[in-house]
Short mmCIF file of C-alpha atoms in Angstrom, two decimals:
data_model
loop_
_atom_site.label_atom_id
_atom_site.label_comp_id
_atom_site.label_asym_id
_atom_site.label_seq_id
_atom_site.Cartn_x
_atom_site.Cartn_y
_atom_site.Cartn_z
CA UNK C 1236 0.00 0.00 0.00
CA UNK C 1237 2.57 2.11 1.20
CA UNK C 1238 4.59 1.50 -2.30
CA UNK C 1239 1.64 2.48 -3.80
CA UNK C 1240 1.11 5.52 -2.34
CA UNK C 1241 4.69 6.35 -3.06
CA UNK C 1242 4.21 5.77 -6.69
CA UNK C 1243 1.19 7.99 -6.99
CA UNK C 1244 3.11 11.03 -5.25
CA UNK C 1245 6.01 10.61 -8.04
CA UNK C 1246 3.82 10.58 -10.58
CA UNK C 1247 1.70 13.68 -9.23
CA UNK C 1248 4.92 15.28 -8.76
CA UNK C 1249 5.33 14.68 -12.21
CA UNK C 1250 2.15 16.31 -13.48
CA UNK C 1251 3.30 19.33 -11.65
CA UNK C 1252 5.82 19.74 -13.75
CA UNK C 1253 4.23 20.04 -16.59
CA UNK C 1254 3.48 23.42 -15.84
CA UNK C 1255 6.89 24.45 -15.98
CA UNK C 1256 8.55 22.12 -18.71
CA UNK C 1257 6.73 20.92 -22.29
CA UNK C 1258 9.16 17.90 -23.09
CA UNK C 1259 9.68 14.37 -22.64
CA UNK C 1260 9.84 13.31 -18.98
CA UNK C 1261 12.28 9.95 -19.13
CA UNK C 1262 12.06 8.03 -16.35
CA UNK C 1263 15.30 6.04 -15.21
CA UNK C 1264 15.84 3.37 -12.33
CA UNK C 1265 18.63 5.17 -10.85
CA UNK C 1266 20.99 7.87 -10.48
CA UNK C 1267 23.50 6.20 -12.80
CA UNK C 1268 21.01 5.59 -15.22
CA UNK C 1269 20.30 8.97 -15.12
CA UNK C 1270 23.90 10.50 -15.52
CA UNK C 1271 24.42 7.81 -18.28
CA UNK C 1272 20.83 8.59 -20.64
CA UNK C 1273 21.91 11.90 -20.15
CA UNK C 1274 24.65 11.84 -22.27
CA UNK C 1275 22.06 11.03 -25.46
CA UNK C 1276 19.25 12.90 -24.56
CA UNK C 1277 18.42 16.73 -26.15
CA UNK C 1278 18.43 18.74 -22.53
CA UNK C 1279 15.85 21.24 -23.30
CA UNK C 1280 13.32 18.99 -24.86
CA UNK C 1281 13.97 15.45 -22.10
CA UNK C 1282 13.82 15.91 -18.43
CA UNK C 1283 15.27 12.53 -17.04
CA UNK C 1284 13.77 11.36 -13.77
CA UNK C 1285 15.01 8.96 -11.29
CA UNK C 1286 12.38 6.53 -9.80
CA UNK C 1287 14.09 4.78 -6.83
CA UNK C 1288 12.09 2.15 -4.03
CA UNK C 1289 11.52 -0.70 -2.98
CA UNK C 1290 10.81 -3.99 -4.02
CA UNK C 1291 12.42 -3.00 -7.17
CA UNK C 1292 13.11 0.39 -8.64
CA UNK C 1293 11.80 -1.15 -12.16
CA UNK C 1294 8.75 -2.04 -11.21
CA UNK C 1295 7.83 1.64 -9.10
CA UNK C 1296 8.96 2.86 -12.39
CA UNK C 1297 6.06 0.87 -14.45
CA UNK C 1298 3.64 2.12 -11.67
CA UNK C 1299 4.42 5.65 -11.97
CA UNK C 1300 4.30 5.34 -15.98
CA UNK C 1301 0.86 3.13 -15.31
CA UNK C 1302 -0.83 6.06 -13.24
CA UNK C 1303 0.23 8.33 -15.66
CA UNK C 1304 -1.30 6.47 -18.82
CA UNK C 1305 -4.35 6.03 -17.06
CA UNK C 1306 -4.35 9.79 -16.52
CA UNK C 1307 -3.64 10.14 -20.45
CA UNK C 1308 -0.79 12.45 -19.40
CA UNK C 1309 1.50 12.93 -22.56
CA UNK C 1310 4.84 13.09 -23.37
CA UNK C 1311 6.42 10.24 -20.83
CA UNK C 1312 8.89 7.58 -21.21
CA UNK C 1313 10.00 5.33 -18.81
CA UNK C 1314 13.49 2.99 -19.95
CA UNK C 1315 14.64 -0.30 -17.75
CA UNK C 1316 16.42 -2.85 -17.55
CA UNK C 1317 15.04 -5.67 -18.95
CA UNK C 1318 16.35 -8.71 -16.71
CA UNK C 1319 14.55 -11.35 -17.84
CA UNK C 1320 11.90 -10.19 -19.77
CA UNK C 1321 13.24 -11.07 -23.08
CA UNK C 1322 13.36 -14.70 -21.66
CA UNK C 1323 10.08 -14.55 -20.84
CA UNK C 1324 7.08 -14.80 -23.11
CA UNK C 1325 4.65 -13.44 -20.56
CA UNK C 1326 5.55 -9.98 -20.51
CA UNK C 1327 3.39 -7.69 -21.75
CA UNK C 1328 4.42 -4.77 -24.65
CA UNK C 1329 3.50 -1.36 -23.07
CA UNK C 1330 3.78 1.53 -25.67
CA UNK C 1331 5.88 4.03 -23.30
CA UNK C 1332 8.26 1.58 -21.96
CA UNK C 1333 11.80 0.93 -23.04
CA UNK C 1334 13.75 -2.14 -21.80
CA UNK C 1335 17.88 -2.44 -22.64
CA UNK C 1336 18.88 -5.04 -25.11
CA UNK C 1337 20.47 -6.91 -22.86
CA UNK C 1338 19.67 -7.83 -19.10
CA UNK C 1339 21.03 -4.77 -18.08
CA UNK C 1340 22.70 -1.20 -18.93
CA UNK C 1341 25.84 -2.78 -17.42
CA UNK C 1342 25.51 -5.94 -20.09
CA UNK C 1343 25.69 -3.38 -22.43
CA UNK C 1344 28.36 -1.75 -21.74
CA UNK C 1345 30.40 -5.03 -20.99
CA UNK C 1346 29.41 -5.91 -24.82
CA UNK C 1347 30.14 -3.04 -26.55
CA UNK C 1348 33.98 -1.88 -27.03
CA UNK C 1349 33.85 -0.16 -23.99
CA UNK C 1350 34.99 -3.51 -22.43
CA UNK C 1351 38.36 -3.49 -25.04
CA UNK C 1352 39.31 0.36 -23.89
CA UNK C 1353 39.02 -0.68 -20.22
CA UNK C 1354 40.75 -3.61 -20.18
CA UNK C 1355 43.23 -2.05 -22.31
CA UNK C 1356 43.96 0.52 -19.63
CA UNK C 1357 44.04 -1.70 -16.95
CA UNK C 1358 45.23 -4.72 -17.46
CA UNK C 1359 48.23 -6.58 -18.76
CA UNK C 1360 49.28 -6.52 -22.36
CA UNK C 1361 50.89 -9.62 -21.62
CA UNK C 1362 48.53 -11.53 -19.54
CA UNK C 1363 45.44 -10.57 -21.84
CA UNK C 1364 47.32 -12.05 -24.96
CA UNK C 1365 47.10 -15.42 -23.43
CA UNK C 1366 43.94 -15.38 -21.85
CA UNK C 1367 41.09 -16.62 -23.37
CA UNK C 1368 38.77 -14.46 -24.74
CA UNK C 1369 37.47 -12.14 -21.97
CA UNK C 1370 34.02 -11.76 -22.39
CA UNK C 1371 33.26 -15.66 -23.02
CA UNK C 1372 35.00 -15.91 -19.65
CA UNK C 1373 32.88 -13.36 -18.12
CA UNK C 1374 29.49 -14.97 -19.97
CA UNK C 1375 31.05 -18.57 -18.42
CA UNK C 1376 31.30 -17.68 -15.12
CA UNK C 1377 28.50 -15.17 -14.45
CA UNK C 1378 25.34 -17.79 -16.30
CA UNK C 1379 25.17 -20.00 -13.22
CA UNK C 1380 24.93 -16.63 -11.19
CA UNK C 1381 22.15 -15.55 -13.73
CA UNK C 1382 20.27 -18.68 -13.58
CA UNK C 1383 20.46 -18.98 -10.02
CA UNK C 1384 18.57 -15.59 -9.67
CA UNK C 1385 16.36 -15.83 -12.39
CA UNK C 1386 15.14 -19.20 -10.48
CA UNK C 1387 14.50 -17.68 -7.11
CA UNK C 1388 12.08 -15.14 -9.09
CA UNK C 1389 10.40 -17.99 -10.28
CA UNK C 1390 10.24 -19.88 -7.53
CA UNK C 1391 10.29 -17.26 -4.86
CA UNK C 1392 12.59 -18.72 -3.26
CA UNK C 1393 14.03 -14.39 -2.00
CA UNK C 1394 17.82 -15.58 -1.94
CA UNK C 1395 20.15 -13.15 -1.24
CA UNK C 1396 22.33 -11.49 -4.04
CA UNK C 1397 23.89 -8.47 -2.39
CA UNK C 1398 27.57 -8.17 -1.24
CA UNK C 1399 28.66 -11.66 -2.45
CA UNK C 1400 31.69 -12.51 -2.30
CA UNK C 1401 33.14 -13.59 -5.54
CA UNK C 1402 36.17 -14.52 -4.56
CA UNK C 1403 34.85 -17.16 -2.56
CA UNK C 1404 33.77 -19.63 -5.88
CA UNK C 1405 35.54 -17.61 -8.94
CA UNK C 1406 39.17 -18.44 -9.28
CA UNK C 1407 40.97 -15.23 -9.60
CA UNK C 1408 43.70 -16.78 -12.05
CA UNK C 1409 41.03 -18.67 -14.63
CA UNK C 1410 37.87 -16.63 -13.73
CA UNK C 1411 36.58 -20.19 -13.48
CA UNK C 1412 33.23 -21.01 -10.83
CA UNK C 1413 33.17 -23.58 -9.15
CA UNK C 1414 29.09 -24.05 -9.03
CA UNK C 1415 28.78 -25.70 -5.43
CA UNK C 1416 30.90 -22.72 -3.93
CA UNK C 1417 28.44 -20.76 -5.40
CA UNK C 1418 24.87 -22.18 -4.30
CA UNK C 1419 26.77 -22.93 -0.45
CA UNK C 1420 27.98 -19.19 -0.62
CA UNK C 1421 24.38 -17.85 -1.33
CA UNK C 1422 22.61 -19.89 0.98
CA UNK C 1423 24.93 -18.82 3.59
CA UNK C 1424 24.00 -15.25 2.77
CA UNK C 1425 20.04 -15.80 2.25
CA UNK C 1426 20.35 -18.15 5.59
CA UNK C 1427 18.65 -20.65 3.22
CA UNK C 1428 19.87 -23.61 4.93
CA UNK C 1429 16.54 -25.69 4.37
CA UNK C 1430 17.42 -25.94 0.49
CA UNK C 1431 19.68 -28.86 -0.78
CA UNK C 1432 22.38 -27.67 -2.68
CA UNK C 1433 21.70 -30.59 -5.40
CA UNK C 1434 18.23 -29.50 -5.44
CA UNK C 1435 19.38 -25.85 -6.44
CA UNK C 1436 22.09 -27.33 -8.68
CA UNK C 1437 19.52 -29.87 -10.70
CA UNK C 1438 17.34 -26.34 -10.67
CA UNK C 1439 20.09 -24.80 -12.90
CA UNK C 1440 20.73 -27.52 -15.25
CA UNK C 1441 16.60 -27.59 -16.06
CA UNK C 1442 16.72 -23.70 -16.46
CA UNK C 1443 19.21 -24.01 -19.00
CA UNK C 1444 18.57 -24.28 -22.46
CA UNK C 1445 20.97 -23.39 -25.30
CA UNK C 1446 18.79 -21.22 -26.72
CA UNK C 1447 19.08 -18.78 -23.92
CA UNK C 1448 20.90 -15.68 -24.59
CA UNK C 1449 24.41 -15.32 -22.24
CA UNK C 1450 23.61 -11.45 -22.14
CA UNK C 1451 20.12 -12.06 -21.21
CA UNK C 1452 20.95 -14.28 -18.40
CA UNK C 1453 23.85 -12.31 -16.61
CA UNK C 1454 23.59 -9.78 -14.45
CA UNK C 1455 25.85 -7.04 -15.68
CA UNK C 1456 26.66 -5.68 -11.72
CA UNK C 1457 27.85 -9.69 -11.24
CA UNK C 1458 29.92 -9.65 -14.72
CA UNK C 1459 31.68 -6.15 -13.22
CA UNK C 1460 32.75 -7.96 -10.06
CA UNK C 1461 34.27 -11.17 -11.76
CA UNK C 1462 35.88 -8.61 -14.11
CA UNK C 1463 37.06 -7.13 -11.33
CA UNK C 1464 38.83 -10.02 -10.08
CA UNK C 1465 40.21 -10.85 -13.52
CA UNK C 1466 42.26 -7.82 -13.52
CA UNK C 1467 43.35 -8.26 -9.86
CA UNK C 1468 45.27 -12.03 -11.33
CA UNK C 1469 43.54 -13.41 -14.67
CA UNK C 1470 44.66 -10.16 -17.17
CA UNK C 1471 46.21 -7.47 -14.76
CA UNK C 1472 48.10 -7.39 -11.66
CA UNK C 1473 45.96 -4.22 -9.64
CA UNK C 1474 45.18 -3.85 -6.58
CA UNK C 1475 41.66 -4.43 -5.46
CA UNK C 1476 40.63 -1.24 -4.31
CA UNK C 1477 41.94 -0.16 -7.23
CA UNK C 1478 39.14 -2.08 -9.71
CA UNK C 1479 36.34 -2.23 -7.62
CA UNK C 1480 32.98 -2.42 -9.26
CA UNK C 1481 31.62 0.54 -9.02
CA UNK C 1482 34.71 2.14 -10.37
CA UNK C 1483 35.15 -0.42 -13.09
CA UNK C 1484 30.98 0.82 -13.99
CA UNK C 1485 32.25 4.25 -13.90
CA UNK C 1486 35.18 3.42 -16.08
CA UNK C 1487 33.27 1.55 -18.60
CA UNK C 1488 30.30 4.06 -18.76
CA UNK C 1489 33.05 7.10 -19.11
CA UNK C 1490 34.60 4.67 -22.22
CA UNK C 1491 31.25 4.06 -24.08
CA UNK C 1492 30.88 6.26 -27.02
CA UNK C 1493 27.63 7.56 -28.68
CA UNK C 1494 28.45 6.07 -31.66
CA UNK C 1495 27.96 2.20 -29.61
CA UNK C 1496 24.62 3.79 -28.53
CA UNK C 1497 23.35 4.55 -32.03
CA UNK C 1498 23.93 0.61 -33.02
CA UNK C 1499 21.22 -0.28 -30.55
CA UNK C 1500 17.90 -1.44 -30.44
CA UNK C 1501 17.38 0.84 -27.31
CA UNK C 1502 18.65 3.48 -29.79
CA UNK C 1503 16.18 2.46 -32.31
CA UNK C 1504 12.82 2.43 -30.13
CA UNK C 1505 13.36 5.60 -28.64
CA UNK C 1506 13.57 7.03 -32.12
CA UNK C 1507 10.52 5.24 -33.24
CA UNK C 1508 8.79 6.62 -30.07
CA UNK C 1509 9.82 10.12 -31.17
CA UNK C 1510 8.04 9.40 -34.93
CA UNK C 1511 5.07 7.94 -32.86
CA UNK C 1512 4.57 10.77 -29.88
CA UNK C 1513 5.05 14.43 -31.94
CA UNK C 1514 6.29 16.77 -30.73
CA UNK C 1515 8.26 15.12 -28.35
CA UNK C 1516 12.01 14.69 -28.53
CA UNK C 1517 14.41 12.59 -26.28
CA UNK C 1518 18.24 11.71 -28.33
CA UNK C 1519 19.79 14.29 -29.59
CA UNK C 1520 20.05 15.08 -32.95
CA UNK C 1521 23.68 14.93 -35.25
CA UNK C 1522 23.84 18.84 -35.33
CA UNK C 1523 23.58 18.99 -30.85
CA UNK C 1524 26.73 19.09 -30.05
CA UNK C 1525 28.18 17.53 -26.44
#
């Protein structure tokens, strides 16, 4: 109820603002989404807005956009991360919401050559040339992570994700996971202890399916930390504090150039948004300068 309430008062807050400002109002999840869209948007036509709360930032965002197309308020456009809607075939198209290509703006950023110009700054010349590719190694290590949350949404099973520690079933030197570490390591944190571990681990294995997308199934903020320990031992030699993850996000968000953003599909629906909500602007155009 309470959440509810909340969401009504953004979006009210919202309205009021109309009164003042004639653009797009582009809701984001959170304040790094926020400095990040703003990079693309056109300023004086695209207020962005972050919508923060709990359960989930994502979904207070729907509920604010929800009120507001009830209302028939114009000129709002909400973009989140998709998780694992593109997964799923239940998830309903809403004209006014944008999800990310991938599971998340940090998947995208990990994809695009971003990555290259990080890793090229921080790691080892040497080291990377005999690694393995990076990003498979990332994709490797971070799917039974992915699965393993996408399963306790589906079977509400409310494990614990936050502040794991990585280093505890990812081997620094081969960015290798060793899967029971993992499901032990998270039970320990969710104080899960009623769940067999085999149970979980036959639970992964029927959630897989080739067909499944590796960027749609990792979690970009888990692919940050194991890239974090990769250039700790695997292709660098820093120090920790040095490539934490939210300095790696900065890093790779301050190396990802318009030019990756244009390629996207998120790129592509906020344009055809534009054609099909005049006179409303969000990106930029090639003549706006930074």
């Amino acid at each position: 109820m309470r959440e509810n309430l909340t969401a009504d008062r953004e979006a009210n807050a919202i309205r009021m603002k109309r009164s003042t400002f004639a653009g797009v109002f582009l809701l984001v999840e959170g304040s790094t989404d926020k400095v990040f869209y703003e990079r693309f948007v056109k300023k004086d036509c695209c207020n962005v807005i972050v919508i923060s709360g709990k359960p989930s930032s994502k979904l207070k965002s729907i509920s604010v956009l929800s009120i507001l197309e009830k209302q028939q308020f114009q000129g709002v456009l909400a973009i989140v991360d998709a998780d694992f809607d593109h997964l799923e075939s239940s998830v309903p198209n809403i004209p006014n919401l944008v999800r990310t290509d991938t599971h998340d703006l940090e998947t995208m950023l990990l994809q695009s050559l971003a990555l290259d110009k990080v890793i090229a700054e921080l790691g080892s010349e040497e080291k990377i040339a005999k690694f393995r590719d990076i990003r498979t190694a990332l994709l490797d290590a971070g799917m039974p992570i992915g699965y393993l949350l996408w399963i306790s949404k589906l079977d509400e099973l409310n494990l614990t994700f936050n502040n794991l520690e990585f280093g505890k079933f990812i081997d620094k030197k081969t960015l290798t996971l060793d899967e029971s570490e993992l499901i032990q390591h998270i039970k320990n944190k969710s104080q899960a202890f009623t769940l067999k571990n085999e149970d979980l681990q036959k639970r992964i294995q029927e959630q897989r399916d080739e067909s499944h997308d590796p960027w749609q199934v990792c979690c970009g903020h888990h692919l940050v930390e194991i890239l974090s320990l990769g250039l700790q031992k695997a292709i660098g030699s820093m120090e920790a504090k040095k490539v934490e993850a939210d300095a790696l996000e900065r890093e790779l968000r301050l190396a990802y150039e318009s030019s990756y953003f244009c390629q996207t599909q998120i790129y592509a629906l906020i344009r055809r948004w534009e054609s099909d909500n005049p006179p409303f602007k969000v990106l930029r155009g090639e003549q706006d300068k930074d």
